[in-house]
C-alpha cells in the first residue's frame, strides 16, 4: 500500500494524464460500438471540445503548485477537519473520509455554479453542448477551470486532505466523469443498483436536459447520495432527454469556440 502511494505521489501528473487518455480511448470505442445518439460528426464535435484542453491544462499545472503548498501547510500545522477526526491513522478510513468530504465539496461547488448568475455564465458553456458524449467532459470554460480549482483548494485547506488521498480520489473522479458523459446508457436494472451510490451516464444525461427542473438536478460528481439527500435526484428516460440548455439552443453558435469563450462576459440570459 505504502509503495503504491509513494509511486502515485511521485508520478501524479503522468498517472492522471495516462489514466485520462486510457479511459477516454476505452469510452470512445464503447460509443463507436454502442452509441445511442447517432448521425452527428463525432470528430468535429470532439475537436471543438478538445480545444478547451489547450487552455485548461496550463491552468491545471500552474495551480498544481498551489495545491502542493496548501497541502504542505496543512500537514506541517496539522490543520483541517480530517486531522481532528478519530481513527484517521487508519489509511483506509482516512481515504474514505477524504473521498466523501471531497465529493461533498464538488456537489456544493456544482450547486453554486447553477445558483449564482455570474458563476452560471461560466458553467453554462459545459451545458451548451447539444450532443453529450465523452468529449463533453473536456468542455469547461477556462474561467470555470480556475474557479473550480480555487474552490477545491479552499476545500482541501479546510478539510486537511493529504496529497495521496487527493490524488487517488482524482484518479477515481477522472474515470467517473468521463464515464458519466458517455454516449451510452447502462441497462435499467443495473443502473437502479449502481445509481443508488454512484452517478451513472443515465443520471448525468438528465442533468444535461435542456429544460428545468432537470438542468438543476443530479449535481453529484462521483456519488449520487448527495442528490438523494438534498432532494435534487431525478430520472428521465433517454427518449425524453434533449441535450443543451434552453437559453443557448443555436447549434451553430454552440459549436463556435470563440463565441463560447465570450458567454460569461456577455448579458445574462434568464432561464425559463
Ligand atoms: Zn451543471
Ligand atoms: Zn456534464
CSV table of C-alpha atoms and ligand atoms in Angstrom, one decimal:
chain,number,residue,atom,x,y,z
A,1,UNK,CA,0.0,0.0,0.0
A,2,UNK,CA,2.7,2.4,1.0
A,3,UNK,CA,4.7,1.6,-2.1
A,4,UNK,CA,1.7,2.2,-4.3
A,5,UNK,CA,1.1,5.6,-2.6
A,6,UNK,CA,4.7,6.6,-3.0
A,7,UNK,CA,4.6,5.6,-6.6
A,8,UNK,CA,1.5,7.6,-7.2
A,9,UNK,CA,2.8,10.6,-5.4
A,10,UNK,CA,5.9,10.7,-7.5
A,11,UNK,CA,4.1,10.3,-10.8
A,12,UNK,CA,0.9,12.3,-10.1
A,13,UNK,CA,0.7,14.3,-13.3
A,14,UNK,CA,1.8,11.4,-15.6
A,15,UNK,CA,-0.6,9.0,-13.8
A,16,UNK,CA,-3.5,11.4,-14.3
A,17,UNK,CA,-2.8,12.0,-18.0
A,18,UNK,CA,-2.2,8.3,-18.7
A,19,UNK,CA,-5.5,7.3,-17.0
A,20,UNK,CA,-7.4,10.2,-18.6
A,21,UNK,CA,-6.2,9.2,-22.1
A,22,UNK,CA,-6.8,5.4,-21.4
A,23,UNK,CA,-10.4,5.9,-20.2
A,24,UNK,CA,-11.2,8.3,-23.0
A,25,UNK,CA,-9.9,5.8,-25.5
A,26,UNK,CA,-12.0,2.9,-24.0
A,27,UNK,CA,-15.2,5.0,-23.7
A,28,UNK,CA,-14.7,6.4,-27.3
A,29,UNK,CA,-14.7,2.8,-28.5
A,30,UNK,CA,-17.7,1.9,-26.5
A,31,UNK,CA,-19.5,4.8,-28.2
A,32,UNK,CA,-18.4,3.6,-31.6
A,33,UNK,CA,-19.9,0.2,-31.0
A,34,UNK,CA,-23.0,1.0,-28.9
A,35,UNK,CA,-23.5,4.8,-29.1
A,36,UNK,CA,-27.1,6.0,-28.5
A,37,UNK,CA,-27.1,9.4,-30.2
A,38,UNK,CA,-26.2,8.8,-33.9
A,39,UNK,CA,-25.9,10.9,-37.0
A,40,UNK,CA,-23.5,13.6,-35.9
A,41,UNK,CA,-20.0,14.3,-36.8
A,42,UNK,CA,-18.1,12.8,-33.9
A,43,UNK,CA,-14.6,14.1,-34.8
A,44,UNK,CA,-15.9,17.7,-35.4
A,45,UNK,CA,-17.7,17.6,-32.1
A,46,UNK,CA,-14.7,16.2,-30.2
A,47,UNK,CA,-12.3,18.6,-31.8
A,48,UNK,CA,-14.3,21.6,-30.6
A,49,UNK,CA,-14.5,20.3,-27.1
A,50,UNK,CA,-10.8,19.3,-27.2
A,51,UNK,CA,-9.9,23.0,-27.7
A,52,UNK,CA,-10.8,23.6,-24.1
A,53,UNK,CA,-7.9,21.3,-23.0
A,54,UNK,CA,-5.4,23.7,-24.6
A,55,UNK,CA,-6.3,26.5,-22.1
A,56,UNK,CA,-7.2,24.2,-19.2
A,57,UNK,CA,-4.0,22.1,-19.0
A,58,UNK,CA,-1.6,25.1,-18.3
A,59,UNK,CA,-4.1,26.3,-15.6
A,60,UNK,CA,-4.1,22.9,-14.0
A,61,UNK,CA,-0.3,22.8,-14.0
A,62,UNK,CA,0.1,26.3,-12.6
A,63,UNK,CA,-2.4,25.6,-9.8
A,64,UNK,CA,-0.8,22.3,-9.1
A,65,UNK,CA,2.0,24.3,-7.4
A,66,UNK,CA,-0.6,26.0,-5.1
A,67,UNK,CA,-2.1,22.6,-4.3
A,68,UNK,CA,1.3,21.3,-3.1
A,69,UNK,CA,1.9,24.4,-1.0
A,70,UNK,CA,-1.5,24.2,0.7
A,71,UNK,CA,-1.1,20.5,1.5
A,72,UNK,CA,2.4,21.1,2.9
A,73,UNK,CA,1.0,23.8,5.1
A,74,UNK,CA,-1.9,21.8,6.5
A,75,UNK,CA,0.4,18.8,7.0
A,76,UNK,CA,3.0,20.9,8.9
A,77,UNK,CA,0.4,22.5,11.1
A,78,UNK,CA,-2.0,19.5,11.4
A,79,UNK,CA,-4.7,22.0,10.2
A,80,UNK,CA,-8.1,20.9,8.8
A,81,UNK,CA,-11.1,18.8,9.8
A,82,UNK,CA,-9.6,15.4,9.0
A,83,UNK,CA,-6.7,15.9,11.4
A,84,UNK,CA,-9.2,16.2,14.2
A,85,UNK,CA,-11.5,13.2,13.5
A,86,UNK,CA,-10.9,9.8,15.2
A,87,UNK,CA,-9.4,6.7,13.5
A,88,UNK,CA,-7.6,8.9,10.9
A,89,UNK,CA,-4.4,6.9,11.5
A,90,UNK,CA,-6.0,4.1,9.6
A,91,UNK,CA,-5.2,4.8,5.9
A,92,UNK,CA,-8.4,3.2,4.6
A,93,UNK,CA,-10.7,5.1,6.9
A,94,UNK,CA,-8.7,8.3,6.1
A,95,UNK,CA,-9.2,7.7,2.4
A,96,UNK,CA,-12.9,7.0,2.7
A,97,UNK,CA,-13.4,10.2,4.9
A,98,UNK,CA,-11.3,12.3,2.4
A,99,UNK,CA,-13.2,10.9,-0.5
A,100,UNK,CA,-16.7,11.7,1.0
A,101,UNK,CA,-15.5,15.1,2.0
A,102,UNK,CA,-14.1,16.0,-1.4
A,103,UNK,CA,-17.2,14.6,-3.2
A,104,UNK,CA,-19.5,16.7,-1.0
A,105,UNK,CA,-17.3,19.7,-1.9
A,106,UNK,CA,-17.8,19.0,-5.6
A,107,UNK,CA,-21.5,18.7,-5.1
A,108,UNK,CA,-21.7,22.1,-3.3
A,109,UNK,CA,-19.5,23.7,-5.9
A,110,UNK,CA,-21.8,22.4,-8.7
A,111,UNK,CA,-24.9,23.7,-7.0
A,112,UNK,CA,-23.2,27.1,-6.5
A,113,UNK,CA,-22.3,27.2,-10.3
A,114,UNK,CA,-26.0,26.8,-11.1
A,115,UNK,CA,-27.4,29.2,-8.5
A,116,UNK,CA,-25.3,32.3,-8.9
A,117,UNK,CA,-25.8,34.2,-12.2
A,118,UNK,CA,-22.1,35.0,-12.9
A,119,UNK,CA,-20.9,31.5,-12.0
A,120,UNK,CA,-23.7,30.0,-14.1
A,121,UNK,CA,-22.5,32.0,-17.1
A,122,UNK,CA,-19.2,30.2,-16.9
A,123,UNK,CA,-20.7,26.8,-16.2
A,124,UNK,CA,-23.3,27.1,-18.9
A,125,UNK,CA,-20.6,26.6,-21.5
A,126,UNK,CA,-20.5,22.9,-20.4
A,127,UNK,CA,-24.3,22.7,-20.7
A,128,UNK,CA,-24.4,24.3,-24.2
A,129,UNK,CA,-23.3,21.0,-25.8
A,130,UNK,CA,-26.2,19.8,-27.9
A,131,UNK,CA,-24.7,16.3,-28.0
A,132,UNK,CA,-23.3,14.7,-24.9
A,133,UNK,CA,-20.5,12.2,-25.3
A,134,UNK,CA,-17.1,11.6,-23.7
A,135,UNK,CA,-15.7,14.7,-25.3
A,136,UNK,CA,-18.2,16.8,-23.4
A,137,UNK,CA,-16.1,16.1,-20.3
A,138,UNK,CA,-13.5,18.4,-21.7
A,139,UNK,CA,-15.9,21.3,-22.4
A,140,UNK,CA,-15.1,23.6,-19.5
A,141,UNK,CA,-14.6,27.3,-19.8
A,142,UNK,CA,-11.0,28.3,-18.6
A,143,UNK,CA,-12.7,30.7,-16.1
A,144,UNK,CA,-14.7,27.8,-14.6
A,145,UNK,CA,-11.5,25.7,-14.5
A,146,UNK,CA,-9.8,28.4,-12.4
A,147,UNK,CA,-12.9,28.8,-10.2
A,148,UNK,CA,-13.2,25.0,-9.7
A,149,UNK,CA,-9.6,24.6,-8.8
A,150,UNK,CA,-9.7,27.5,-6.3
A,151,UNK,CA,-12.7,26.2,-4.6
A,152,UNK,CA,-11.1,22.7,-4.4
A,153,UNK,CA,-8.0,24.4,-3.0
A,154,UNK,CA,-10.1,26.1,-0.2
A,155,UNK,CA,-11.9,22.8,0.5
A,156,UNK,CA,-8.6,20.9,0.8
A,157,UNK,CA,-7.3,23.6,3.1
A,158,UNK,CA,-10.4,23.4,5.4
A,159,UNK,CA,-10.5,19.6,5.3
A,160,UNK,CA,-6.8,19.0,5.7
A,161,UNK,CA,-6.8,16.5,2.9
A,162,UNK,CA,-3.4,14.7,2.4
A,163,UNK,CA,-1.8,14.5,-1.0
A,164,UNK,CA,-2.1,10.8,-1.7
A,165,UNK,CA,-5.8,10.8,-0.8
A,166,UNK,CA,-6.4,13.7,-3.1
A,167,UNK,CA,-4.6,12.0,-5.9
A,168,UNK,CA,-6.3,8.7,-5.5
A,169,UNK,CA,-9.7,10.4,-5.4
A,170,UNK,CA,-8.8,12.4,-8.6
A,171,UNK,CA,-8.0,9.2,-10.4
A,172,UNK,CA,-11.4,7.8,-9.5
A,173,UNK,CA,-13.0,11.1,-10.4
A,174,UNK,CA,-11.4,11.1,-13.9
A,175,UNK,CA,-12.9,7.6,-14.6
A,176,UNK,CA,-16.3,8.6,-13.2
A,177,UNK,CA,-16.5,12.0,-15.0
A,178,UNK,CA,-15.6,10.5,-18.4
A,179,UNK,CA,-18.0,7.6,-17.9
A,180,UNK,CA,-20.9,9.8,-16.8
A,181,UNK,CA,-20.7,11.7,-20.1
A,182,UNK,CA,-20.5,8.6,-22.4
A,183,UNK,CA,-23.0,8.3,-25.3
A,184,UNK,CA,-24.3,5.1,-23.8
A,185,UNK,CA,-26.6,4.1,-21.0
A,186,UNK,CA,-26.4,1.3,-18.5
A,187,UNK,CA,-29.3,-1.3,-18.7
A,188,UNK,CA,-32.2,0.0,-16.5
A,189,UNK,CA,-31.8,-2.7,-13.8
A,190,UNK,CA,-28.1,-2.3,-13.5
A,191,UNK,CA,-28.5,1.5,-13.3
A,192,UNK,CA,-31.0,1.2,-10.5
A,193,UNK,CA,-28.3,-0.6,-8.4
A,194,UNK,CA,-25.2,1.4,-9.4
A,195,UNK,CA,-27.2,4.7,-9.3
A,196,UNK,CA,-28.0,4.1,-5.6
A,197,UNK,CA,-24.5,5.3,-4.8
A,198,UNK,CA,-22.8,6.5,-8.0
A,199,UNK,CA,-23.5,9.0,-10.7
A,200,UNK,CA,-24.1,6.9,-13.9
A,201,UNK,CA,-24.4,8.1,-17.5
A,202,UNK,CA,-28.2,7.6,-17.2
A,203,UNK,CA,-28.2,10.1,-14.3
A,204,UNK,CA,-25.8,12.7,-15.6
A,205,UNK,CA,-27.6,12.8,-19.0
A,206,UNK,CA,-30.7,14.1,-17.2
A,207,UNK,CA,-28.5,16.9,-15.8
A,208,UNK,CA,-27.8,17.8,-19.5
A,209,UNK,CA,-31.5,18.0,-20.4
A,210,UNK,CA,-32.3,21.5,-21.9
A,211,UNK,CA,-35.1,22.4,-19.6
A,212,UNK,CA,-35.8,22.9,-15.9
A,213,UNK,CA,-36.3,21.3,-13.4
A,214,UNK,CA,-33.9,18.7,-15.0
A,215,UNK,CA,-30.9,21.0,-15.6
A,216,UNK,CA,-30.9,21.7,-11.9
A,217,UNK,CA,-30.8,18.1,-10.7
A,218,UNK,CA,-28.3,15.2,-10.3
A,219,UNK,CA,-25.4,17.6,-9.4
A,220,UNK,CA,-23.4,14.7,-7.9
A,221,UNK,CA,-19.8,14.3,-9.1
A,222,UNK,CA,-18.9,10.7,-8.3
A,223,UNK,CA,-21.6,9.9,-5.6
A,224,UNK,CA,-25.3,10.2,-6.2
A,225,UNK,CA,-26.1,10.1,-2.4
A,226,UNK,CA,-26.0,14.0,-2.1
A,227,UNK,CA,-28.8,14.4,-4.6
A,228,UNK,CA,-30.9,11.9,-2.8
A,229,UNK,CA,-30.1,13.6,0.5
A,230,UNK,CA,-30.8,17.1,-0.7
A,231,UNK,CA,-33.8,16.3,-2.9
A,232,UNK,CA,-32.2,17.0,-6.3
A,233,UNK,CA,-32.3,13.4,-7.6
A,234,UNK,CA,-34.2,12.9,-10.9
A,235,UNK,CA,-34.6,10.3,-13.6
A,236,UNK,CA,-35.7,10.8,-17.2
A,237,UNK,CA,-35.9,8.2,-19.9
A,238,UNK,CA,-33.3,8.6,-22.8
A,239,UNK,CA,-36.1,9.1,-25.4
A,240,UNK,CA,-37.2,12.3,-23.4
A,241,UNK,CA,-33.8,13.8,-23.0
A,242,UNK,CA,-32.9,16.7,-25.2
A,243,UNK,CA,-29.3,17.9,-24.7
A,244,UNK,CA,-28.4,21.6,-24.3
A,245,UNK,CA,-29.8,24.5,-22.3
A,246,UNK,CA,-32.9,26.4,-23.3
A,247,UNK,CA,-31.2,29.8,-23.3
A,248,UNK,CA,-28.5,28.7,-25.8
A,249,UNK,CA,-30.0,26.4,-28.4
A,250,UNK,CA,-28.4,27.7,-31.5
A,251,UNK,CA,-26.3,24.8,-32.7
A,252,UNK,CA,-24.1,27.0,-34.9
A,253,UNK,CA,-23.2,29.3,-32.0
A,254,UNK,CA,-22.7,26.4,-29.7
A,255,UNK,CA,-20.1,25.0,-32.0
A,256,UNK,CA,-18.1,28.3,-32.2
A,257,UNK,CA,-15.2,28.2,-29.7
A,258,UNK,CA,-14.7,31.9,-29.5
A,259,UNK,CA,-18.5,32.5,-29.1
A,260,UNK,CA,-18.4,30.1,-26.2
A,261,UNK,CA,-15.4,31.8,-24.6
A,262,UNK,CA,-17.3,35.1,-24.6
A,263,UNK,CA,-20.5,33.9,-23.0
A,264,UNK,CA,-19.5,34.6,-19.3
A,265,UNK,CA,-18.7,38.2,-20.2
A,266,UNK,CA,-22.0,38.9,-22.1
A,267,UNK,CA,-25.5,39.5,-20.9
A,268,UNK,CA,-27.2,37.1,-18.5
A,269,UNK,CA,-30.0,35.1,-20.1
A,270,UNK,CA,-32.8,34.3,-17.8
A,271,UNK,CA,-33.7,30.6,-17.8
A,272,UNK,CA,-37.4,29.6,-18.0
B,1,LIG,ZN1,-24.2,21.6,-14.3
B,2,LIG,ZN1,-21.7,17.2,-17.6
